[in-house]
PDB file of C-alpha atoms in Angstrom:
ATOM      1  CA  MET B 261     -18.450 -54.206  -6.249  1.00 50.00           C
ATOM      2  CA  SER B 262     -20.890 -51.620  -7.349  1.00 53.00           C
ATOM      3  CA  GLU B 263     -20.001 -48.113  -8.363  1.00 59.00           C
ATOM      4  CA  VAL B 264     -21.103 -45.394  -6.021  1.00 53.00           C
ATOM      5  CA  ASP B 265     -21.929 -41.957  -7.333  1.00 55.00           C
ATOM      6  CA  TYR B 266     -20.092 -39.368  -5.344  1.00 50.00           C
ATOM      7  CA  GLN B 267     -22.278 -36.408  -4.426  1.00 49.00           C
ATOM      8  CA  PRO B 268     -20.814 -33.574  -2.409  1.00 49.00           C
ATOM      9  CA  ILE B 269     -22.706 -32.766   0.756  1.00 47.00           C
ATOM     10  CA  ALA B 270     -23.106 -29.114  -0.188  1.00 42.00           C
ATOM     11  CA  PRO B 271     -22.413 -27.693  -3.604  1.00 44.00           C
ATOM     12  CA  SER B 272     -19.610 -25.178  -3.593  1.00 44.00           C
ATOM     13  CA  ARG B 273     -20.765 -21.650  -4.228  1.00 47.00           C
ATOM     14  CA  LYS B 274     -18.455 -19.789  -6.489  1.00 50.00           C
ATOM     15  CA  PRO B 275     -19.156 -16.129  -7.073  1.00 48.00           C
ATOM     16  CA  PRO B 276     -20.278 -15.270 -10.596  1.00 51.00           C
ATOM     17  CA  GLU B 277     -17.461 -14.479 -12.992  1.00 56.00           C
ATOM     18  CA  GLY B 278     -16.100 -10.966 -12.525  1.00 54.00           C
ATOM     19  CA  ARG B 279     -17.455 -10.541  -8.982  1.00 55.00           C
ATOM     20  CA  ARG B 280     -15.571 -10.863  -5.721  1.00 52.00           C
ATOM     21  CA  ARG B 281     -16.594 -12.343  -2.432  1.00 51.00           C
ATOM     22  CA  LEU B 282     -16.140  -9.901   0.380  1.00 53.00           C
ATOM     23  CA  PRO B 283     -14.744  -9.339   2.973  1.00 55.00           C
ATOM     24  CA  TRP B 284     -11.970 -11.904   2.539  1.00 63.00           C
ATOM     25  CA  PRO B 285      -9.790 -11.935  -0.580  1.00 69.00           C
ATOM     26  CA  SER B 286      -9.920 -14.902  -2.872  1.00 71.00           C
ATOM     27  CA  GLY B 287      -8.143 -15.630  -6.081  1.00 76.00           C
ATOM     28  CA  ARG B 288      -4.911 -14.223  -7.429  1.00 79.00           C
ATOM     29  CA  MET B 289      -3.498 -10.830  -8.381  1.00 82.00           C
ATOM     30  CA  GLY B 290      -0.670 -10.166 -10.809  1.00 81.00           C
ATOM     31  CA  ARG B 291       2.328  -7.939 -10.128  1.00 84.00           C
ATOM     32  CA  ILE B 292       1.356  -4.956 -12.267  1.00 86.00           C
ATOM     33  CA  ARG B 293      -2.157  -4.769 -10.870  1.00 87.00           C
ATOM     34  CA  TYR B 294      -0.802  -5.162  -7.310  1.00 86.00           C
ATOM     35  CA  ILE B 295       1.698  -2.330  -7.803  1.00 86.00           C
ATOM     36  CA  ALA B 296      -1.077  -0.152  -9.259  1.00 89.00           C
ATOM     37  CA  CYS B 297      -3.314  -0.852  -6.252  1.00 86.00           C
ATOM     38  CA  VAL B 298      -0.560  -0.130  -3.714  1.00 87.00           C
ATOM     39  CA  LEU B 299       0.518   3.090  -5.451  1.00 88.00           C
ATOM     40  CA  GLY B 300      -3.090   4.184  -5.858  1.00 88.00           C
ATOM     41  CA  LEU B 301      -3.719   3.507  -2.181  1.00 88.00           C
ATOM     42  CA  ALA B 302      -0.652   5.562  -1.202  1.00 87.00           C
ATOM     43  CA  ILE B 303      -1.732   8.476  -3.403  1.00 88.00           C
ATOM     44  CA  LEU B 304      -5.287   8.315  -2.058  1.00 89.00           C
ATOM     45  CA  TYR B 305      -3.911   8.256   1.510  1.00 90.00           C
ATOM     46  CA  THR B 306      -1.753  11.331   0.879  1.00 88.00           C
ATOM     47  CA  LEU B 307      -4.583  13.269  -0.735  1.00 89.00           C
ATOM     48  CA  SER B 308      -6.945  12.289   2.082  1.00 90.00           C
ATOM     49  CA  LEU B 309      -4.488  13.498   4.721  1.00 89.00           C
ATOM     50  CA  SER B 310      -4.172  16.818   2.901  1.00 88.00           C
ATOM     51  CA  LEU B 311      -7.941  17.169   2.760  1.00 90.00           C
ATOM     52  CA  ILE B 312      -8.337  16.240   6.434  1.00 88.00           C
ATOM     53  CA  ILE B 313      -5.737  18.750   7.634  1.00 87.00           C
ATOM     54  CA  THR B 314      -7.316  21.470   5.472  1.00 88.00           C
ATOM     55  CA  VAL B 315     -10.804  20.823   6.823  1.00 87.00           C
ATOM     56  CA  LEU B 316      -9.586  20.550  10.411  1.00 86.00           C
ATOM     57  CA  THR B 317      -7.644  23.823  10.271  1.00 86.00           C
ATOM     58  CA  MET B 318     -10.722  25.603   8.938  1.00 87.00           C
ATOM     59  CA  ALA B 319     -13.202  24.010  11.360  1.00 85.00           C
ATOM     60  CA  LEU B 320     -11.334  23.772  14.666  1.00 84.00           C
ATOM     61  CA  PRO B 321      -9.422  26.159  16.870  1.00 87.00           C
ATOM     62  CA  PRO B 322      -5.628  25.933  16.403  1.00 82.00           C
ATOM     63  CA  GLU B 323      -4.959  24.280  19.770  1.00 84.00           C
ATOM     64  CA  SER B 324      -7.180  21.260  18.978  1.00 84.00           C
ATOM     65  CA  VAL B 325      -6.133  20.635  15.363  1.00 84.00           C
ATOM     66  CA  ALA B 326      -3.133  18.422  16.237  1.00 85.00           C
ATOM     67  CA  GLY B 327      -5.133  16.005  18.403  1.00 86.00           C
ATOM     68  CA  ALA B 328      -7.978  15.712  15.918  1.00 85.00           C
ATOM     69  CA  PHE B 329      -5.538  15.189  13.051  1.00 87.00           C
ATOM     70  CA  GLN B 330      -3.807  12.364  14.930  1.00 88.00           C
ATOM     71  CA  ILE B 331      -7.112  10.583  15.475  1.00 89.00           C
ATOM     72  CA  TRP B 332      -8.238  10.987  11.843  1.00 88.00           C
ATOM     73  CA  SER B 333      -4.860   9.999  10.408  1.00 89.00           C
ATOM     74  CA  ALA B 334      -4.680   6.907  12.649  1.00 91.00           C
ATOM     75  CA  GLY B 335      -8.091   5.758  11.426  1.00 91.00           C
ATOM     76  CA  LEU B 336      -7.137   6.420   7.837  1.00 90.00           C
ATOM     77  CA  PHE B 337      -3.873   4.520   8.319  1.00 91.00           C
ATOM     78  CA  LEU B 338      -5.773   1.470   9.612  1.00 91.00           C
ATOM     79  CA  LEU B 339      -7.937   1.546   6.474  1.00 89.00           C
ATOM     80  CA  LEU B 340      -4.774   1.793   4.376  1.00 89.00           C
ATOM     81  CA  MET B 341      -3.261  -1.234   6.089  1.00 88.00           C
ATOM     82  CA  ALA B 342      -6.481  -3.238   5.663  1.00 87.00           C
ATOM     83  CA  GLY B 343      -6.452  -2.542   1.915  1.00 85.00           C
ATOM     84  CA  LEU B 344      -2.767  -3.378   1.682  1.00 87.00           C
ATOM     85  CA  LEU B 345      -3.246  -6.688   3.486  1.00 87.00           C
ATOM     86  CA  PHE B 346      -6.306  -7.499   1.376  1.00 86.00           C
ATOM     87  CA  TRP B 347      -4.380  -7.177  -1.886  1.00 85.00           C
ATOM     88  CA  SER B 348      -1.217  -8.734  -0.468  1.00 86.00           C
ATOM     89  CA  VAL B 349      -3.125 -11.930   0.303  1.00 87.00           C
ATOM     90  CA  GLU B 350      -4.141 -12.186  -3.345  1.00 86.00           C
ATOM     91  CA  ARG B 351      -0.562 -11.427  -4.402  1.00 86.00           C
ATOM     92  CA  ALA B 352       0.706 -14.215  -2.115  1.00 85.00           C
ATOM     93  CA  HIS B 353      -1.887 -16.554  -3.651  1.00 84.00           C
ATOM     94  CA  ASP B 354      -0.484 -15.729  -7.098  1.00 82.00           C
ATOM     95  CA  ALA B 355       2.898 -17.036  -5.937  1.00 83.00           C
ATOM     96  CA  ASN B 356       1.122 -20.159  -4.584  1.00 80.00           C
ATOM     97  CA  LEU B 357       1.825 -19.084  -0.996  1.00 82.00           C
ATOM     98  CA  PRO B 358      -0.690 -19.128   1.864  1.00 82.00           C
ATOM     99  CA  GLY B 359      -2.471 -15.884   2.742  1.00 80.00           C
ATOM    100  CA  TRP B 360      -0.766 -15.417   6.115  1.00 84.00           C
ATOM    101  CA  VAL B 361       2.484 -14.639   4.238  1.00 84.00           C
ATOM    102  CA  ALA B 362       0.845 -11.288   3.421  1.00 83.00           C
ATOM    103  CA  LEU B 363       1.506 -10.230   7.020  1.00 87.00           C
ATOM    104  CA  LEU B 364       5.135  -9.839   5.978  1.00 85.00           C
ATOM    105  CA  VAL B 365       4.225  -6.578   4.197  1.00 85.00           C
ATOM    106  CA  LEU B 366       4.074  -5.030   7.667  1.00 84.00           C
ATOM    107  CA  VAL B 367       7.867  -5.442   7.838  1.00 86.00           C
ATOM    108  CA  PRO B 368       9.494  -2.402   6.209  1.00 83.00           C
ATOM    109  CA  GLY B 369      10.942  -3.147   2.788  1.00 81.00           C
ATOM    110  CA  VAL B 370       9.295  -6.547   2.375  1.00 80.00           C
ATOM    111  CA  ASN B 371       6.494  -5.040   0.290  1.00 78.00           C
ATOM    112  CA  LEU B 372       9.047  -4.629  -2.505  1.00 81.00           C
ATOM    113  CA  LEU B 373       9.421  -8.429  -2.574  1.00 81.00           C
ATOM    114  CA  PHE B 374       5.708  -8.645  -3.376  1.00 78.00           C
ATOM    115  CA  TRP B 375       6.382  -6.238  -6.253  1.00 80.00           C
ATOM    116  CA  LEU B 376       9.227  -8.349  -7.643  1.00 79.00           C
ATOM    117  CA  TRP B 377       8.262 -11.949  -6.784  1.00 80.00           C
ATOM    118  CA  PRO B 378       6.909 -13.686  -9.895  1.00 77.00           C
ATOM    119  CA  GLY B 379       3.609 -15.490  -9.817  1.00 78.00           C
ATOM    120  CA  LYS B 380       3.116 -19.131 -10.793  1.00 77.00           C
ATOM    121  CA  HIS B 381       2.244 -19.739 -14.421  1.00 80.00           C
ATOM    122  CA  GLY B 382      -0.928 -21.682 -14.973  1.00 79.00           C
ATOM    123  CA  ASP B 383      -3.449 -22.831 -12.406  1.00 81.00           C
ATOM    124  CA  ASN B 384      -2.510 -23.297  -8.773  1.00 81.00           C
ATOM    125  CA  ARG B 385      -4.485 -24.177  -5.658  1.00 79.00           C
ATOM    126  CA  TYR B 386      -5.870 -20.626  -5.487  1.00 77.00           C
ATOM    127  CA  GLY B 387      -7.364 -20.598  -8.945  1.00 78.00           C
ATOM    128  CA  PRO B 388      -6.535 -19.794 -12.545  1.00 81.00           C
ATOM    129  CA  PRO B 389      -3.881 -17.206 -13.389  1.00 80.00           C
ATOM    130  CA  PRO B 390      -4.986 -13.579 -13.133  1.00 80.00           C
ATOM    131  CA  ALA B 391      -5.913 -11.717 -16.268  1.00 80.00           C
ATOM    132  CA  PRO B 392      -3.039  -9.636 -17.631  1.00 82.00           C
ATOM    133  CA  ALA B 393      -3.061  -5.952 -16.765  1.00 85.00           C
ATOM    134  CA  ASN B 394      -4.365  -3.648 -19.466  1.00 87.00           C
ATOM    135  CA  LEU B 395      -2.193  -1.098 -21.237  1.00 91.00           C
ATOM    136  CA  LEU B 396      -3.517   1.863 -19.239  1.00 90.00           C
ATOM    137  CA  THR B 397      -2.576   0.172 -15.943  1.00 88.00           C
ATOM    138  CA  LYS B 398       0.915  -0.604 -17.231  1.00 89.00           C
ATOM    139  CA  ILE B 399       1.454   2.974 -18.417  1.00 91.00           C
ATOM    140  CA  GLY B 400       0.145   4.380 -15.126  1.00 89.00           C
ATOM    141  CA  VAL B 401       2.454   2.170 -13.066  1.00 89.00           C
ATOM    142  CA  CYS B 402       5.486   3.030 -15.195  1.00 91.00           C
ATOM    143  CA  LEU B 403       4.763   6.771 -15.013  1.00 92.00           C
ATOM    144  CA  THR B 404       4.152   6.733 -11.263  1.00 89.00           C
ATOM    145  CA  VAL B 405       7.246   4.680 -10.463  1.00 89.00           C
ATOM    146  CA  GLY B 406       9.298   6.850 -12.835  1.00 92.00           C
ATOM    147  CA  LEU B 407       8.072  10.056 -11.164  1.00 89.00           C
ATOM    148  CA  LEU B 408       8.864   8.626  -7.733  1.00 87.00           C
ATOM    149  CA  VAL B 409      12.403   7.711  -8.800  1.00 90.00           C
ATOM    150  CA  LEU B 410      12.956  11.110 -10.451  1.00 91.00           C
ATOM    151  CA  SER B 411      11.690  12.997  -7.391  1.00 87.00           C
ATOM    152  CA  TYR B 412      13.952  10.912  -5.160  1.00 87.00           C
ATOM    153  CA  LEU B 413      16.986  11.590  -7.350  1.00 90.00           C
ATOM    154  CA  TYR B 414      16.154  15.300  -7.563  1.00 87.00           C
ATOM    155  CA  THR B 415      15.840  15.565  -3.794  1.00 84.00           C
ATOM    156  CA  LYS B 416      19.086  13.667  -3.266  1.00 84.00           C
ATOM    157  CA  THR B 417      20.896  15.907  -5.750  1.00 85.00           C
ATOM    158  CA  TYR B 418      19.537  19.319  -4.836  1.00 81.00           C
ATOM    159  CA  GLY B 419      18.272  18.705  -1.320  1.00 75.00           C
ATOM    160  CA  PRO B 420      14.909  19.646   0.076  1.00 69.00           C
ATOM    161  CA  MET B 421      13.528  22.959  -1.103  1.00 66.00           C
ATOM    162  CA  VAL B 422      13.232  24.734   2.241  1.00 67.00           C
ATOM    163  CA  SER B 423      14.836  28.022   3.038  1.00 71.00           C
ATOM    164  CA  GLU B 424      17.618  28.100   5.575  1.00 73.00           C
ATOM    165  CA  PRO B 425      16.728  29.795   8.839  1.00 76.00           C
ATOM    166  CA  PRO B 426      18.667  32.984   9.490  1.00 77.00           C
ATOM    167  CA  PRO B 427      21.804  32.436  11.553  1.00 80.00           C
ATOM    168  CA  LYS B 428      21.423  33.043  15.255  1.00 83.00           C
ATOM    169  CA  PRO B 429      23.324  36.043  16.531  1.00 82.00           C
ATOM    170  CA  VAL B 430      26.400  35.215  18.550  1.00 81.00           C
ATOM    171  CA  PRO B 431      25.882  36.466  22.075  1.00 79.00           C
ATOM    172  CA  GLN B 432      28.328  39.124  23.162  1.00 79.00           C
ATOM    173  CA  LEU B 433      29.901  38.419  26.507  1.00 76.00           C
ATOM    174  CA  PRO B 434      30.477  41.359  28.757  1.00 76.00           C
ATOM    175  CA  ALA B 435      34.085  42.436  29.111  1.00 76.00           C
ATOM    176  CA  TYR B 436      35.768  41.558  32.379  1.00 74.00           C
ATOM    177  CA  GLN B 437      36.401  44.614  34.518  1.00 74.00           C
ATOM    178  CA  GLU B 438      38.504  44.766  37.643  1.00 69.00           C
TER     179      GLU B 438
END
């Protein structure tokens, strides 16, 4: 028997190191970087909604602000979900799970499992392990999560900071006369 040289039909094209292929996620993402991306996306979403409502209230008459805000916020929410799914696929790949598992982040509370689920050490079928998060990312995640926990505890302890509406006057019934 003679040896046959195996030549692939088409050479695989890997993106250059440090660059991503878009629009579909490839590779793996570690926990800290995933948490930073999700928290950053949530903060960006909140700031964008504030900016949109400010611009709409200045530019439109009051009766049309609510409808325009609903349309803008729905579009912004779809962008938020696309980013969340994009990074969740890479997080699922880190745990050596297929990308469709990322759809589970649409179920309330399941996103926390992506925060806590450890990735596989070493190479897996989705590539080499992700680079460790830098110190600034770790500090930012710890500060943000800490502030969220503190604000939750403060609100639970002292309640929301809104003033109570004045009590409604008790209606006086007319006296019965014969």
